mmCIF file of C-alpha atoms in Angstrom:
data_model
loop_
_atom_site.group_PDB
_atom_site.id
_atom_site.type_symbol
_atom_site.label_atom_id
_atom_site.label_comp_id
_atom_site.label_asym_id
_atom_site.label_seq_id
_atom_site.Cartn_x
_atom_site.Cartn_y
_atom_site.Cartn_z
ATOM 1 C CA MET A 1 0.148 -0.077 0.176
ATOM 2 C CA VAL A 2 2.955 2.158 0.839
ATOM 3 C CA ARG A 3 4.355 1.663 -2.604
ATOM 4 C CA HIS A 4 1.099 2.385 -4.208
ATOM 5 C CA ILE A 5 0.811 5.427 -2.475
ATOM 6 C CA ALA A 6 4.364 6.866 -3.116
ATOM 7 C CA LYS A 7 3.922 6.043 -6.975
ATOM 8 C CA LEU A 8 0.442 7.821 -7.094
ATOM 9 C CA LEU A 9 2.906 10.886 -5.378
ATOM 10 C CA SER A 10 5.363 10.595 -7.861
ATOM 11 C CA ALA A 11 2.981 10.450 -10.773
ATOM 12 C CA THR A 12 1.244 13.659 -9.817
ATOM 13 C CA ALA A 13 4.827 15.152 -9.892
ATOM 14 C CA PHE A 14 3.949 15.925 -13.789
ATOM 15 C CA VAL A 15 0.304 16.528 -13.246
ATOM 16 C CA SER A 16 1.030 19.713 -11.027
ATOM 17 C CA ALA A 17 4.347 20.650 -12.967
ATOM 18 C CA SER A 18 2.564 22.457 -15.824
ATOM 19 C CA ALA A 19 -0.992 23.277 -13.899
ATOM 20 C CA VAL A 20 1.049 26.392 -12.662
ATOM 21 C CA SER A 21 1.026 27.397 -16.260
ATOM 22 C CA ALA A 22 -0.857 25.758 -18.980
ATOM 23 C CA ALA A 23 0.857 25.155 -22.428
ATOM 24 C CA GLU A 24 -0.097 24.921 -26.084
ATOM 25 C CA LEU A 25 0.967 21.659 -27.760
ATOM 26 C CA GLU A 26 1.185 21.202 -31.208
ATOM 27 C CA VAL A 27 0.569 17.265 -31.662
ATOM 28 C CA THR A 28 1.362 15.938 -35.083
ATOM 29 C CA HIS A 29 -0.667 12.382 -36.114
ATOM 30 C CA TRP A 30 -1.640 10.680 -39.449
ATOM 31 C CA TRP A 31 -4.996 9.614 -37.553
ATOM 32 C CA THR A 32 -7.963 10.828 -39.991
ATOM 33 C CA SER A 33 -10.098 8.436 -41.016
ATOM 34 C CA GLY A 34 -13.512 8.361 -38.968
ATOM 35 C CA GLY A 35 -12.643 5.672 -36.291
ATOM 36 C CA GLU A 36 -9.092 7.147 -36.015
ATOM 37 C CA ALA A 37 -10.283 10.613 -35.641
ATOM 38 C CA ALA A 38 -12.742 9.418 -32.967
ATOM 39 C CA ALA A 39 -9.925 7.905 -31.267
ATOM 40 C CA VAL A 40 -7.489 10.648 -30.973
ATOM 41 C CA ALA A 41 -10.274 13.001 -30.008
ATOM 42 C CA GLU A 42 -10.266 11.603 -26.487
ATOM 43 C CA PHE A 43 -6.356 12.253 -26.347
ATOM 44 C CA ALA A 44 -7.096 15.786 -26.950
ATOM 45 C CA LYS A 45 -10.059 15.548 -24.622
ATOM 46 C CA ALA A 46 -8.024 14.254 -21.977
ATOM 47 C CA PHE A 47 -5.132 16.835 -22.537
ATOM 48 C CA ASP A 48 -7.362 20.212 -22.852
ATOM 49 C CA ALA A 49 -8.791 18.968 -19.422
ATOM 50 C CA THR A 50 -5.479 19.507 -17.620
ATOM 51 C CA GLY A 51 -5.598 23.534 -18.206
ATOM 52 C CA ASN A 52 -3.160 22.808 -21.052
ATOM 53 C CA THR A 53 -4.372 22.815 -24.884
ATOM 54 C CA TRP A 54 -4.005 20.158 -27.630
ATOM 55 C CA VAL A 55 -3.374 22.057 -31.058
ATOM 56 C CA ASP A 56 -4.216 19.420 -33.672
ATOM 57 C CA GLY A 57 -1.742 18.517 -36.761
ATOM 58 C CA ALA A 58 -3.456 15.811 -38.239
ATOM 59 C CA ILE A 59 -1.589 15.263 -41.659
ATOM 60 C CA ALA A 60 -3.427 13.572 -44.213
ATOM 61 C CA GLY A 61 -2.609 9.868 -45.811
ATOM 62 C CA SER A 62 -0.774 7.353 -43.982
ATOM 63 C CA GLY A 63 2.295 7.132 -41.857
ATOM 64 C CA GLY A 64 4.268 6.564 -45.125
ATOM 65 C CA THR A 65 3.153 10.022 -45.999
ATOM 66 C CA ALA A 66 3.236 11.656 -42.624
ATOM 67 C CA ARG A 67 6.755 10.319 -41.537
ATOM 68 C CA PRO A 68 8.691 12.363 -43.847
ATOM 69 C CA ILE A 69 7.095 15.320 -43.262
ATOM 70 C CA ILE A 70 7.149 14.744 -39.515
ATOM 71 C CA ILE A 71 11.161 14.249 -39.903
ATOM 72 C CA SER A 72 11.858 17.014 -41.865
ATOM 73 C CA ARG A 73 10.100 19.286 -39.608
ATOM 74 C CA ILE A 74 12.172 18.126 -36.848
ATOM 75 C CA LEU A 75 15.369 17.849 -38.731
ATOM 76 C CA GLY A 76 14.848 21.350 -39.890
ATOM 77 C CA GLY A 77 14.401 23.168 -36.562
ATOM 78 C CA ASP A 78 10.868 23.588 -36.691
ATOM 79 C CA PRO A 79 9.671 20.718 -34.266
ATOM 80 C CA MET A 80 6.087 19.737 -33.018
ATOM 81 C CA ALA A 81 5.919 19.320 -29.546
ATOM 82 C CA ALA A 82 4.457 15.497 -29.900
ATOM 83 C CA THR A 83 4.374 13.320 -32.540
ATOM 84 C CA GLN A 84 3.070 9.852 -33.273
ATOM 85 C CA LEU A 85 5.189 7.616 -34.961
ATOM 86 C CA ASN A 86 5.369 3.832 -34.787
ATOM 87 C CA HIS A 87 7.137 1.336 -32.242
ATOM 88 C CA GLY A 88 10.189 0.091 -34.087
ATOM 89 C CA ARG A 89 13.581 1.681 -35.283
ATOM 90 C CA GLN A 90 11.826 4.759 -37.061
ATOM 91 C CA ALA A 91 13.547 7.247 -34.582
ATOM 92 C CA GLU A 92 16.752 6.111 -34.111
ATOM 93 C CA GLU A 93 18.452 8.392 -35.793
ATOM 94 C CA LEU A 94 16.708 11.321 -34.309
ATOM 95 C CA ILE A 95 17.642 9.896 -30.860
ATOM 96 C CA GLU A 96 21.085 9.475 -31.872
ATOM 97 C CA ALA A 97 21.259 12.919 -32.838
ATOM 98 C CA GLY A 98 19.918 14.093 -29.489
ATOM 99 C CA MET A 99 16.892 15.837 -30.918
ATOM 100 C CA LEU A 100 14.069 13.618 -28.743
ATOM 101 C CA LEU A 101 13.546 14.237 -25.271
ATOM 102 C CA ASP A 102 14.634 11.688 -22.626
ATOM 103 C CA ILE A 103 11.018 10.670 -20.918
ATOM 104 C CA THR A 104 12.896 7.878 -18.642
ATOM 105 C CA ASP A 105 11.696 9.983 -15.640
ATOM 106 C CA VAL A 106 8.453 9.752 -16.549
ATOM 107 C CA ALA A 107 8.221 6.217 -17.435
ATOM 108 C CA GLU A 108 9.827 5.601 -13.951
ATOM 109 C CA ALA A 109 7.445 7.546 -12.121
ATOM 110 C CA GLU A 110 4.480 6.019 -13.761
ATOM 111 C CA GLY A 111 5.841 2.546 -12.973
ATOM 112 C CA TRP A 112 5.543 1.540 -16.633
ATOM 113 C CA LYS A 113 7.958 -1.098 -16.517
ATOM 114 C CA ASP A 114 5.318 -2.679 -14.450
ATOM 115 C CA SER A 115 2.402 -1.762 -16.385
ATOM 116 C CA VAL A 116 3.117 -2.173 -20.078
ATOM 117 C CA PHE A 117 2.506 -5.400 -21.613
ATOM 118 C CA PRO A 118 4.088 -6.934 -23.643
ATOM 119 C CA SER A 119 7.841 -5.662 -22.359
ATOM 120 C CA SER A 120 8.648 -5.407 -25.881
ATOM 121 C CA LEU A 121 6.442 -2.115 -26.546
ATOM 122 C CA LEU A 122 8.647 -0.300 -23.609
ATOM 123 C CA ASP A 123 11.732 -2.038 -25.084
ATOM 124 C CA ALA A 124 11.096 -0.450 -28.669
ATOM 125 C CA CYS A 125 11.064 3.169 -27.027
ATOM 126 C CA THR A 126 14.560 2.337 -25.233
ATOM 127 C CA LEU A 127 17.933 2.980 -26.336
ATOM 128 C CA ASP A 128 20.939 2.802 -24.425
ATOM 129 C CA GLY A 129 19.055 2.389 -21.600
ATOM 130 C CA ARG A 130 16.845 5.603 -21.610
ATOM 131 C CA ILE A 131 13.312 5.851 -22.742
ATOM 132 C CA TYR A 132 12.233 8.383 -25.564
ATOM 133 C CA CYS A 133 8.718 7.448 -26.260
ATOM 134 C CA ALA A 134 5.292 7.056 -24.635
ATOM 135 C CA PRO A 135 3.498 3.407 -26.448
ATOM 136 C CA VAL A 136 -0.160 4.075 -26.284
ATOM 137 C CA ASN A 137 -1.540 1.142 -28.485
ATOM 138 C CA ILE A 138 -1.016 -2.595 -29.343
ATOM 139 C CA HIS A 139 -1.822 -2.740 -33.467
ATOM 140 C CA SER A 140 -1.753 -5.921 -35.272
ATOM 141 C CA TRP A 141 -1.904 -6.484 -38.920
ATOM 142 C CA GLN A 142 -2.920 -9.997 -38.371
ATOM 143 C CA TRP A 143 -6.501 -9.856 -39.347
ATOM 144 C CA MET A 144 -8.644 -10.332 -41.975
ATOM 145 C CA TRP A 145 -12.470 -9.067 -42.012
ATOM 146 C CA LEU A 146 -14.949 -10.496 -43.713
ATOM 147 C CA SER A 147 -18.960 -8.905 -44.767
ATOM 148 C CA HIS A 148 -21.636 -11.138 -43.695
ATOM 149 C CA LYS A 149 -23.971 -9.695 -46.247
ATOM 150 C CA ALA A 150 -21.273 -10.008 -49.274
ATOM 151 C CA PHE A 151 -21.341 -13.825 -48.345
ATOM 152 C CA ASP A 152 -25.257 -14.060 -47.361
ATOM 153 C CA ASP A 153 -25.573 -12.494 -50.990
ATOM 154 C CA ALA A 154 -23.535 -15.303 -52.608
ATOM 155 C CA GLY A 155 -25.065 -17.924 -50.876
ATOM 156 C CA VAL A 156 -22.185 -19.309 -48.971
ATOM 157 C CA ALA A 157 -21.064 -19.244 -45.297
ATOM 158 C CA VAL A 158 -18.834 -16.947 -44.186
ATOM 159 C CA PRO A 159 -15.273 -18.592 -44.391
ATOM 160 C CA ALA A 160 -13.420 -19.663 -41.216
ATOM 161 C CA ASN A 161 -9.789 -19.621 -42.731
ATOM 162 C CA TRP A 162 -7.798 -18.670 -45.795
ATOM 163 C CA ASP A 163 -8.728 -21.583 -47.934
ATOM 164 C CA GLU A 164 -12.341 -21.140 -47.257
ATOM 165 C CA PHE A 165 -12.223 -17.651 -48.999
ATOM 166 C CA VAL A 166 -10.321 -18.901 -51.733
ATOM 167 C CA ASP A 167 -12.678 -21.528 -52.366
ATOM 168 C CA ALA A 168 -15.889 -18.790 -52.085
ATOM 169 C CA ARG A 169 -14.123 -16.777 -55.013
ATOM 170 C CA ASP A 170 -16.258 -17.782 -57.878
ATOM 171 C CA ALA A 171 -19.605 -17.587 -55.795
ATOM 172 C CA LEU A 172 -18.503 -13.836 -54.745
ATOM 173 C CA GLU A 173 -17.624 -13.055 -58.131
ATOM 174 C CA ALA A 174 -20.780 -14.692 -59.179
ATOM 175 C CA ALA A 175 -22.629 -12.047 -57.028
ATOM 176 C CA GLY A 176 -21.001 -9.089 -58.323
ATOM 177 C CA LYS A 177 -19.078 -8.794 -55.537
ATOM 178 C CA ILE A 178 -15.161 -8.162 -55.255
ATOM 179 C CA PRO A 179 -13.456 -10.998 -53.469
ATOM 180 C CA LEU A 180 -11.038 -8.763 -51.810
ATOM 181 C CA ALA A 181 -10.967 -5.397 -51.099
ATOM 182 C CA MET A 182 -7.539 -3.437 -51.280
ATOM 183 C CA GLY A 183 -6.661 0.146 -51.637
ATOM 184 C CA GLN A 184 -3.837 1.278 -53.736
ATOM 185 C CA GLN A 185 -1.664 2.584 -50.729
ATOM 186 C CA PRO A 186 1.737 0.846 -51.113
ATOM 187 C CA TRP A 187 1.907 -0.095 -47.277
ATOM 188 C CA GLN A 188 -1.387 -2.023 -47.792
ATOM 189 C CA ALA A 189 -0.062 -4.483 -50.296
ATOM 190 C CA ASN A 190 2.900 -4.925 -48.157
ATOM 191 C CA GLY A 191 1.212 -5.285 -45.212
ATOM 192 C CA ALA A 192 -0.892 -8.311 -46.421
ATOM 193 C CA PHE A 193 1.935 -9.822 -47.671
ATOM 194 C CA GLY A 194 3.312 -9.960 -43.784
ATOM 195 C CA VAL A 195 -0.017 -11.580 -42.577
ATOM 196 C CA MET A 196 -0.217 -14.208 -45.366
ATOM 197 C CA ALA A 197 3.650 -14.714 -44.647
ATOM 198 C CA VAL A 198 2.843 -15.723 -40.753
ATOM 199 C CA ALA A 199 -0.013 -17.801 -41.352
ATOM 200 C CA ILE A 200 0.852 -19.536 -44.642
ATOM 201 C CA ALA A 201 4.862 -19.711 -44.173
ATOM 202 C CA GLY A 202 4.460 -19.752 -40.303
ATOM 203 C CA THR A 203 6.075 -18.408 -37.127
ATOM 204 C CA ASP A 204 9.186 -20.179 -37.207
ATOM 205 C CA ALA A 205 10.016 -19.603 -41.093
ATOM 206 C CA TRP A 206 8.745 -15.779 -40.184
ATOM 207 C CA ARG A 207 11.130 -15.530 -37.509
ATOM 208 C CA GLU A 208 13.925 -17.021 -39.654
ATOM 209 C CA VAL A 209 13.547 -14.534 -42.600
ATOM 210 C CA THR A 210 12.302 -11.609 -40.413
ATOM 211 C CA VAL A 211 14.354 -11.642 -37.531
ATOM 212 C CA ASN A 212 17.444 -13.506 -38.464
ATOM 213 C CA LYS A 213 17.436 -12.552 -41.961
ATOM 214 C CA ASN A 214 17.786 -16.088 -43.217
ATOM 215 C CA ALA A 215 17.606 -15.669 -46.951
ATOM 216 C CA GLU A 216 17.478 -19.318 -47.909
ATOM 217 C CA VAL A 217 14.674 -19.637 -45.988
ATOM 218 C CA ALA A 218 12.962 -16.918 -47.631
ATOM 219 C CA ALA A 219 13.534 -18.673 -51.087
ATOM 220 C CA GLY A 220 12.224 -21.939 -49.802
ATOM 221 C CA PRO A 221 9.235 -23.530 -49.770
ATOM 222 C CA ASP A 222 7.817 -22.268 -47.143
ATOM 223 C CA TYR A 223 7.706 -18.609 -48.532
ATOM 224 C CA ALA A 224 7.114 -20.355 -52.104
ATOM 225 C CA ARG A 225 3.450 -21.084 -50.437
ATOM 226 C CA VAL A 226 3.523 -17.382 -49.163
ATOM 227 C CA PHE A 227 3.734 -15.428 -52.912
ATOM 228 C CA GLU A 228 1.146 -18.057 -54.466
ATOM 229 C CA ALA A 229 -1.135 -17.198 -52.062
ATOM 230 C CA ALA A 230 -0.267 -13.610 -52.769
ATOM 231 C CA GLU A 231 -0.493 -13.815 -56.668
ATOM 232 C CA SER A 232 -4.160 -15.288 -55.823
ATOM 233 C CA ALA A 233 -4.891 -12.581 -53.597
ATOM 234 C CA ARG A 234 -3.635 -9.870 -56.528
ATOM 235 C CA SER A 235 -6.054 -11.418 -59.070
ATOM 236 C CA MET A 236 -9.044 -11.225 -56.398
ATOM 237 C CA ALA A 237 -8.478 -8.058 -55.693
ATOM 238 C CA GLU A 238 -8.154 -6.531 -59.178
ATOM 239 C CA ASN A 239 -11.293 -4.531 -59.096
ATOM 240 C CA SER A 240 -11.027 -3.117 -56.070
ATOM 241 C CA ASN A 241 -10.341 0.509 -57.518
ATOM 242 C CA VAL A 242 -10.047 2.494 -54.304
ATOM 243 C CA GLN A 243 -6.887 4.342 -53.137
ATOM 244 C CA ASP A 244 -7.220 4.684 -49.285
ATOM 245 C CA TRP A 245 -7.593 1.720 -46.639
ATOM 246 C CA ASN A 246 -10.772 2.956 -45.159
ATOM 247 C CA GLN A 247 -12.250 3.318 -48.633
ATOM 248 C CA ALA A 248 -11.615 -0.628 -48.876
ATOM 249 C CA THR A 249 -12.519 -1.138 -45.074
ATOM 250 C CA ASN A 250 -15.959 0.488 -46.435
ATOM 251 C CA LEU A 251 -16.475 -1.835 -49.210
ATOM 252 C CA VAL A 252 -16.456 -4.613 -47.138
ATOM 253 C CA ILE A 253 -18.995 -2.841 -44.257
ATOM 254 C CA THR A 254 -21.296 -2.072 -47.432
ATOM 255 C CA GLY A 255 -20.992 -5.639 -48.468
ATOM 256 C CA GLN A 256 -19.443 -4.728 -51.891
ATOM 257 C CA ALA A 257 -16.371 -6.958 -51.269
ATOM 258 C CA GLY A 258 -16.059 -10.198 -49.086
ATOM 259 C CA ALA A 259 -13.068 -9.355 -47.250
ATOM 260 C CA GLN A 260 -10.152 -7.350 -46.480
ATOM 261 C CA ILE A 261 -6.725 -7.861 -44.834
ATOM 262 C CA MET A 262 -6.135 -4.918 -42.346
ATOM 263 C CA GLY A 263 -5.094 -4.374 -39.262
ATOM 264 C CA ASP A 264 -6.996 -4.096 -36.531
ATOM 265 C CA TRP A 265 -7.482 -0.495 -36.774
ATOM 266 C CA ALA A 266 -10.070 -1.061 -39.344
ATOM 267 C CA GLN A 267 -12.410 -2.413 -36.339
ATOM 268 C CA GLY A 268 -12.544 1.605 -35.597
ATOM 269 C CA GLU A 269 -14.269 1.926 -38.828
ATOM 270 C CA PHE A 270 -16.941 -1.076 -38.367
ATOM 271 C CA GLN A 271 -17.716 0.792 -34.816
ATOM 272 C CA VAL A 272 -18.469 4.337 -36.284
ATOM 273 C CA ALA A 273 -20.538 2.525 -38.940
ATOM 274 C CA GLU A 274 -22.554 0.599 -36.053
ATOM 275 C CA GLN A 275 -21.853 -2.635 -37.410
ATOM 276 C CA VAL A 276 -21.855 -5.187 -34.761
ATOM 277 C CA ALA A 277 -18.958 -7.878 -34.381
ATOM 278 C CA GLY A 278 -20.080 -11.533 -35.308
ATOM 279 C CA GLN A 279 -23.766 -10.241 -36.388
ATOM 280 C CA ASP A 280 -22.820 -7.731 -39.545
ATOM 281 C CA TYR A 281 -18.946 -9.006 -39.895
ATOM 282 C CA THR A 282 -16.435 -11.700 -38.610
ATOM 283 C CA CYS A 283 -12.594 -10.904 -38.025
ATOM 284 C CA LEU A 284 -10.361 -13.054 -38.361
ATOM 285 C CA PRO A 285 -7.201 -13.424 -36.819
ATOM 286 C CA GLY A 286 -4.157 -14.763 -38.622
ATOM 287 C CA LEU A 287 -6.096 -15.789 -41.761
ATOM 288 C CA GLY A 288 -8.109 -18.357 -39.548
ATOM 289 C CA ALA A 289 -4.937 -20.693 -39.988
ATOM 290 C CA ASN A 290 -2.819 -19.052 -36.929
ATOM 291 C CA GLU A 291 -4.046 -17.437 -34.294
ATOM 292 C CA ILE A 292 -1.334 -14.716 -33.631
ATOM 293 C CA LEU A 293 -0.680 -11.489 -32.819
ATOM 294 C CA ASP A 294 2.042 -8.758 -34.022
ATOM 295 C CA THR A 295 2.752 -6.828 -31.656
ATOM 296 C CA ALA A 296 3.218 -3.218 -33.641
ATOM 297 C CA GLY A 297 1.229 0.076 -32.305
ATOM 298 C CA ASP A 298 1.789 3.408 -32.069
ATOM 299 C CA ALA A 299 4.107 5.799 -29.248
ATOM 300 C CA PHE A 300 4.628 9.486 -29.249
ATOM 301 C CA TYR A 301 7.809 10.953 -29.016
ATOM 302 C CA PHE A 302 8.778 14.585 -27.742
ATOM 303 C CA PRO A 303 11.058 16.855 -29.919
ATOM 304 C CA LYS A 304 12.987 18.651 -27.768
ATOM 305 C CA GLN A 305 12.206 22.513 -27.021
ATOM 306 C CA ASP A 306 13.975 25.139 -25.268
ATOM 307 C CA ASP A 307 11.185 25.973 -23.118
ATOM 308 C CA PRO A 308 10.842 24.637 -19.629
ATOM 309 C CA GLU A 309 7.231 25.267 -19.704
ATOM 310 C CA ILE A 310 6.656 23.606 -22.887
ATOM 311 C CA GLU A 311 8.915 20.435 -21.703
ATOM 312 C CA ALA A 312 6.567 20.165 -18.389
ATOM 313 C CA ALA A 313 3.774 19.720 -20.674
ATOM 314 C CA GLN A 314 5.197 17.215 -23.056
ATOM 315 C CA LYS A 315 6.065 15.154 -19.890
ATOM 316 C CA GLU A 316 2.615 15.418 -18.528
ATOM 317 C CA LEU A 317 1.124 14.503 -21.903
ATOM 318 C CA ALA A 318 3.249 11.563 -21.757
ATOM 319 C CA ALA A 319 2.099 10.378 -18.172
ATOM 320 C CA LEU A 320 -1.309 10.962 -19.556
ATOM 321 C CA LEU A 321 -1.239 8.942 -22.553
ATOM 322 C CA LEU A 322 -0.784 5.962 -20.615
ATOM 323 C CA SER A 323 -3.316 6.302 -17.803
ATOM 324 C CA PRO A 324 -5.764 3.830 -17.203
ATOM 325 C CA GLU A 325 -8.662 6.055 -17.905
ATOM 326 C CA VAL A 326 -7.634 7.478 -20.931
ATOM 327 C CA GLN A 327 -6.002 4.081 -22.504
ATOM 328 C CA VAL A 328 -9.449 2.549 -22.273
ATOM 329 C CA ALA A 329 -11.407 5.555 -23.783
ATOM 330 C CA PHE A 330 -8.597 5.456 -26.748
ATOM 331 C CA ASN A 331 -8.308 1.852 -27.469
ATOM 332 C CA LEU A 332 -12.038 1.455 -27.170
ATOM 333 C CA LYS A 333 -12.234 3.968 -30.172
ATOM 334 C CA LYS A 334 -9.176 2.908 -32.089
ATOM 335 C CA GLY A 335 -10.158 -0.702 -31.891
ATOM 336 C CA SER A 336 -6.565 -1.228 -30.558
ATOM 337 C CA LEU A 337 -5.631 -3.204 -27.411
ATOM 338 C CA PRO A 338 -4.355 -0.793 -24.454
ATOM 339 C CA VAL A 339 -0.607 -1.310 -23.609
ATOM 340 C CA ARG A 340 -1.193 -1.715 -19.973
ATOM 341 C CA GLY A 341 -2.230 -4.883 -18.518
ATOM 342 C CA ASP A 342 -4.145 -3.742 -15.837
ATOM 343 C CA VAL A 343 -7.330 -2.006 -17.375
ATOM 344 C CA ASP A 344 -10.808 -3.072 -17.358
ATOM 345 C CA LEU A 345 -12.319 -3.756 -21.042
ATOM 346 C CA ALA A 346 -15.105 -5.634 -19.993
ATOM 347 C CA ALA A 347 -16.719 -3.036 -22.575
ATOM 348 C CA ALA A 348 -14.623 -4.613 -25.697
ATOM 349 C CA ASN A 349 -16.287 -5.822 -28.875
ATOM 350 C CA ASP A 350 -16.179 -9.630 -29.484
ATOM 351 C CA CYS A 351 -12.981 -8.945 -32.051
ATOM 352 C CA MET A 352 -11.575 -7.021 -29.340
ATOM 353 C CA GLN A 353 -11.767 -9.728 -26.568
ATOM 354 C CA LYS A 354 -10.373 -12.380 -29.061
ATOM 355 C CA GLY A 355 -7.586 -10.243 -29.450
ATOM 356 C CA LEU A 356 -6.693 -9.894 -25.563
ATOM 357 C CA GLU A 357 -7.384 -13.563 -25.287
ATOM 358 C CA ILE A 358 -4.480 -14.125 -27.629
ATOM 359 C CA LEU A 359 -2.595 -11.181 -26.061
ATOM 360 C CA ALA A 360 -2.867 -12.883 -22.771
ATOM 361 C CA SER A 361 -2.125 -16.425 -24.123
ATOM 362 C CA GLY A 362 1.442 -15.067 -25.250
ATOM 363 C CA ASN A 363 1.072 -16.255 -28.476
ATOM 364 C CA VAL A 364 2.625 -12.729 -30.210
ATOM 365 C CA LEU A 365 5.523 -11.938 -32.536
ATOM 366 C CA PRO A 366 7.306 -8.774 -32.367
ATOM 367 C CA SER A 367 6.204 -6.755 -35.297
ATOM 368 C CA GLY A 368 8.520 -6.025 -38.839
ATOM 369 C CA ASP A 369 9.249 -2.544 -37.669
ATOM 370 C CA MET A 370 11.081 -3.821 -34.702
ATOM 371 C CA SER A 371 13.116 -5.978 -36.914
ATOM 372 C CA LEU A 372 13.735 -4.511 -40.281
ATOM 373 C CA SER A 373 15.456 -1.082 -40.977
ATOM 374 C CA PRO A 374 13.471 1.070 -42.399
ATOM 375 C CA ASP A 375 15.381 1.219 -45.884
ATOM 376 C CA THR A 376 14.673 -2.628 -45.719
ATOM 377 C CA GLN A 377 11.415 -2.145 -45.225
ATOM 378 C CA GLY A 378 10.840 0.627 -48.041
ATOM 379 C CA GLN A 379 12.887 -2.349 -50.522
ATOM 380 C CA ILE A 380 10.038 -4.835 -49.518
ATOM 381 C CA GLU A 381 7.560 -2.237 -49.844
ATOM 382 C CA ASP A 382 8.658 -0.877 -53.335
ATOM 383 C CA LEU A 383 8.451 -4.985 -54.536
ATOM 384 C CA MET A 384 5.261 -5.288 -53.264
ATOM 385 C CA VAL A 385 3.893 -2.658 -55.099
ATOM 386 C CA GLU A 386 5.136 -3.749 -58.318
ATOM 387 C CA PHE A 387 4.197 -7.082 -57.975
ATOM 388 C CA TRP A 388 0.666 -6.599 -56.683
ATOM 389 C CA ASN A 389 0.131 -3.939 -59.669
ATOM 390 C CA ASP A 390 1.869 -5.998 -62.696
ATOM 391 C CA PRO A 391 0.401 -9.283 -63.143
ATOM 392 C CA SER A 392 3.308 -10.298 -65.402
ATOM 393 C CA ILE A 393 5.462 -10.586 -62.341
ATOM 394 C CA THR A 394 5.154 -14.124 -61.296
ATOM 395 C CA ALA A 395 5.289 -15.271 -57.954
ATOM 396 C CA ALA A 396 8.322 -17.224 -58.434
ATOM 397 C CA ASP A 397 9.930 -13.997 -59.759
ATOM 398 C CA ALA A 398 8.669 -11.674 -56.939
ATOM 399 C CA GLN A 399 10.253 -14.452 -54.271
ATOM 400 C CA ALA A 400 13.869 -14.360 -55.945
ATOM 401 C CA ARG A 401 14.062 -10.619 -55.380
ATOM 402 C CA TYR A 402 12.643 -10.622 -52.057
ATOM 403 C CA ALA A 403 15.137 -13.512 -50.981
ATOM 404 C CA ASP A 404 17.730 -11.010 -52.610
ATOM 405 C CA ILE A 405 16.530 -7.934 -50.035
ATOM 406 C CA ILE A 406 16.560 -10.412 -47.031
ATOM 407 C CA ALA A 407 19.931 -11.413 -47.734
ATOM 408 C CA ASP A 408 21.294 -7.681 -47.630
ATOM 409 C CA ALA A 409 18.741 -6.610 -44.899
ATOM 410 C CA ASP A 410 19.894 -4.672 -41.908
#
């Protein structure tokens, strides 16, 4: 009890530090879809309630669009006060250049090492023993979303796995449906491939390739099956003529498409559309073949400011983002899982509960962002975009090029 009180008292230091003189903090992020906007509004509302002001710096588009803008501003001497990035290696060079605020004192006062689960999330914020970011959610790519209306209209049962989905292709097309919804943003094809790799090649092969950079496995039979599945997915999505990921999600929500391979942030769009998990749509972790989550997600970094009052407010925001109440409010809207293992998510829907059960079972993987450098990720993304948009590139050709990238990966 004494230890608990001490932690509470130390935590209030960050709340009271900036309460004396409120600050305005510009916060950049790329959460602009309906579900994302509803979620980030919970952060803004909580921060404004402290007497400070959240100045929203939303950047339209995906993370691939926003990250270069964010990094350019920091390097160019026009830093925002806080910014979203993903867990992983995206901020390494900024940290090494001394441009991001060390928030180890906040993490220690708030007891993040005891409450953040899995610990790899905090590890991804740590460099040389110091903590530079506040992880705010666990997002996993390992989901497939299926429209009950589309399959009902096609006269077939909602698939329980990838093979059943492929078998339903003809019925969906005969009913005028797009089998697989896929937007044209480069990261979407890359992410879908990653889901297929985990589900079809298996976790051991995935670790060998993504974590250990084993080019022989990347060129072998396990990954040959992945590229064959990707080739099939490419043809099933050929009439999915949308750009943004949430537009592809809307094709599923409205029953125009059978399914979408997309991370659990898609769930926020289903919630905004007032659809009910298990009734209007089904969620399949690991394509129904391998119930596993990768522990990717979002974190907030705090570029250094030459202003003690701003720095105090930055640390107050960092503490607030991981507070139990804010974690629940944000993640229920976002469709993601909280980074705290000690919060009550009884209000979560069936899909979130399924994710929580998988997380509790320990059947998790690190995300590719934590293992591969941005340069390697970019090369893979470029290959996937080319493969997805050019049917003349065979599965075997794409696999050979992929293995070459892995052989030189850092």
